[in-house]
Coordinates of C-alpha atoms in Angstrom, one line a residue:
M1 CA 5.1 -25.2 -75.6
A2 CA 7.7 -23.3 -73.7
D3 CA 10.2 -25.3 -71.4
K4 CA 9.2 -24.3 -67.8
T5 CA 12.4 -26.0 -66.3
E6 CA 14.9 -23.6 -64.8
K7 CA 18.4 -24.2 -65.6
K8 CA 20.4 -24.9 -62.2
P9 CA 23.9 -23.5 -62.0
G10 CA 26.8 -26.0 -62.3
F11 CA 28.9 -27.5 -59.6
V12 CA 31.6 -24.8 -60.1
A13 CA 29.1 -22.1 -59.7
R14 CA 27.6 -23.4 -56.7
A15 CA 31.1 -24.2 -55.2
K16 CA 32.0 -20.4 -55.6
T17 CA 28.9 -19.3 -54.1
A18 CA 29.3 -21.5 -51.0
V19 CA 32.8 -20.5 -50.6
K20 CA 31.9 -16.8 -50.9
N21 CA 29.1 -17.3 -48.2
F22 CA 31.5 -19.2 -45.9
C23 CA 34.1 -16.4 -46.0
G24 CA 31.5 -13.8 -45.7
K25 CA 30.2 -15.5 -42.6
V26 CA 33.7 -16.1 -41.1
A27 CA 34.5 -12.3 -41.7
K28 CA 31.3 -11.3 -40.0
F29 CA 32.1 -13.8 -37.1
F30 CA 35.6 -11.9 -36.5
R31 CA 33.7 -8.5 -36.9
D32 CA 31.3 -9.3 -34.2
T33 CA 33.9 -10.8 -31.9
K34 CA 35.9 -7.7 -32.2
S35 CA 32.9 -5.5 -31.4
E36 CA 32.0 -7.7 -28.4
L37 CA 35.5 -7.4 -27.2
K38 CA 35.4 -3.6 -27.1
K39 CA 32.4 -3.8 -24.8
V40 CA 34.2 -5.9 -22.1
V41 CA 35.2 -4.3 -18.8
W42 CA 38.4 -6.0 -17.8
P43 CA 39.1 -6.1 -14.1
S44 CA 41.8 -4.0 -12.6
K45 CA 45.0 -5.4 -11.3
K46 CA 43.8 -5.0 -7.6
D47 CA 40.7 -6.9 -8.5
T48 CA 42.8 -9.7 -10.2
K49 CA 44.8 -10.0 -7.1
T50 CA 42.0 -10.0 -4.7
N51 CA 40.1 -12.8 -6.6
T52 CA 43.0 -14.8 -6.9
I53 CA 43.8 -14.5 -3.0
V54 CA 40.0 -15.5 -2.3
V55 CA 40.4 -18.6 -4.7
L56 CA 43.4 -19.9 -3.3
V57 CA 42.2 -19.5 0.3
T58 CA 39.1 -21.3 -0.5
V59 CA 41.1 -24.2 -2.2
I60 CA 43.2 -24.4 0.9
V61 CA 40.4 -24.5 3.2
A62 CA 38.5 -27.0 1.1
A63 CA 41.8 -29.4 0.9
A64 CA 42.1 -29.1 4.8
V65 CA 38.4 -30.0 5.3
L66 CA 39.0 -33.1 2.9
I67 CA 42.3 -34.1 4.7
L68 CA 40.4 -33.9 8.1
L69 CA 37.4 -35.8 7.0
D70 CA 39.4 -38.4 5.1
T71 CA 41.6 -38.9 8.5
I72 CA 38.4 -39.3 10.6
F73 CA 36.7 -41.8 8.3
G74 CA 39.9 -43.7 7.8
G75 CA 40.3 -44.1 11.6
I76 CA 36.7 -45.1 12.1
L77 CA 37.0 -47.7 9.2
G78 CA 40.3 -49.0 10.6
L79 CA 38.6 -49.5 14.1
I80 CA 35.7 -51.3 12.3
I81 CA 37.9 -53.5 10.2
G82 CA 40.3 -54.0 13.1
A83 CA 43.5 -53.3 11.2

């Protein structure tokens, strides 16, 4: 009768294979990342400036509204408590 069990590779062979697969996946990741970055359409300097101004104005308006609401509710709370 022939022995039908297959001989499994040793620990070192499996470790080498695992490292090779890992390095291949890392290399593929960086190749794919480089490929995707080539597809990106970066905003112009004018677009960046405009978007920055919009964000700053929005933050200032939101801060003003929150300060106003805090003052109003703080005054009402002060009247209720009697401080």
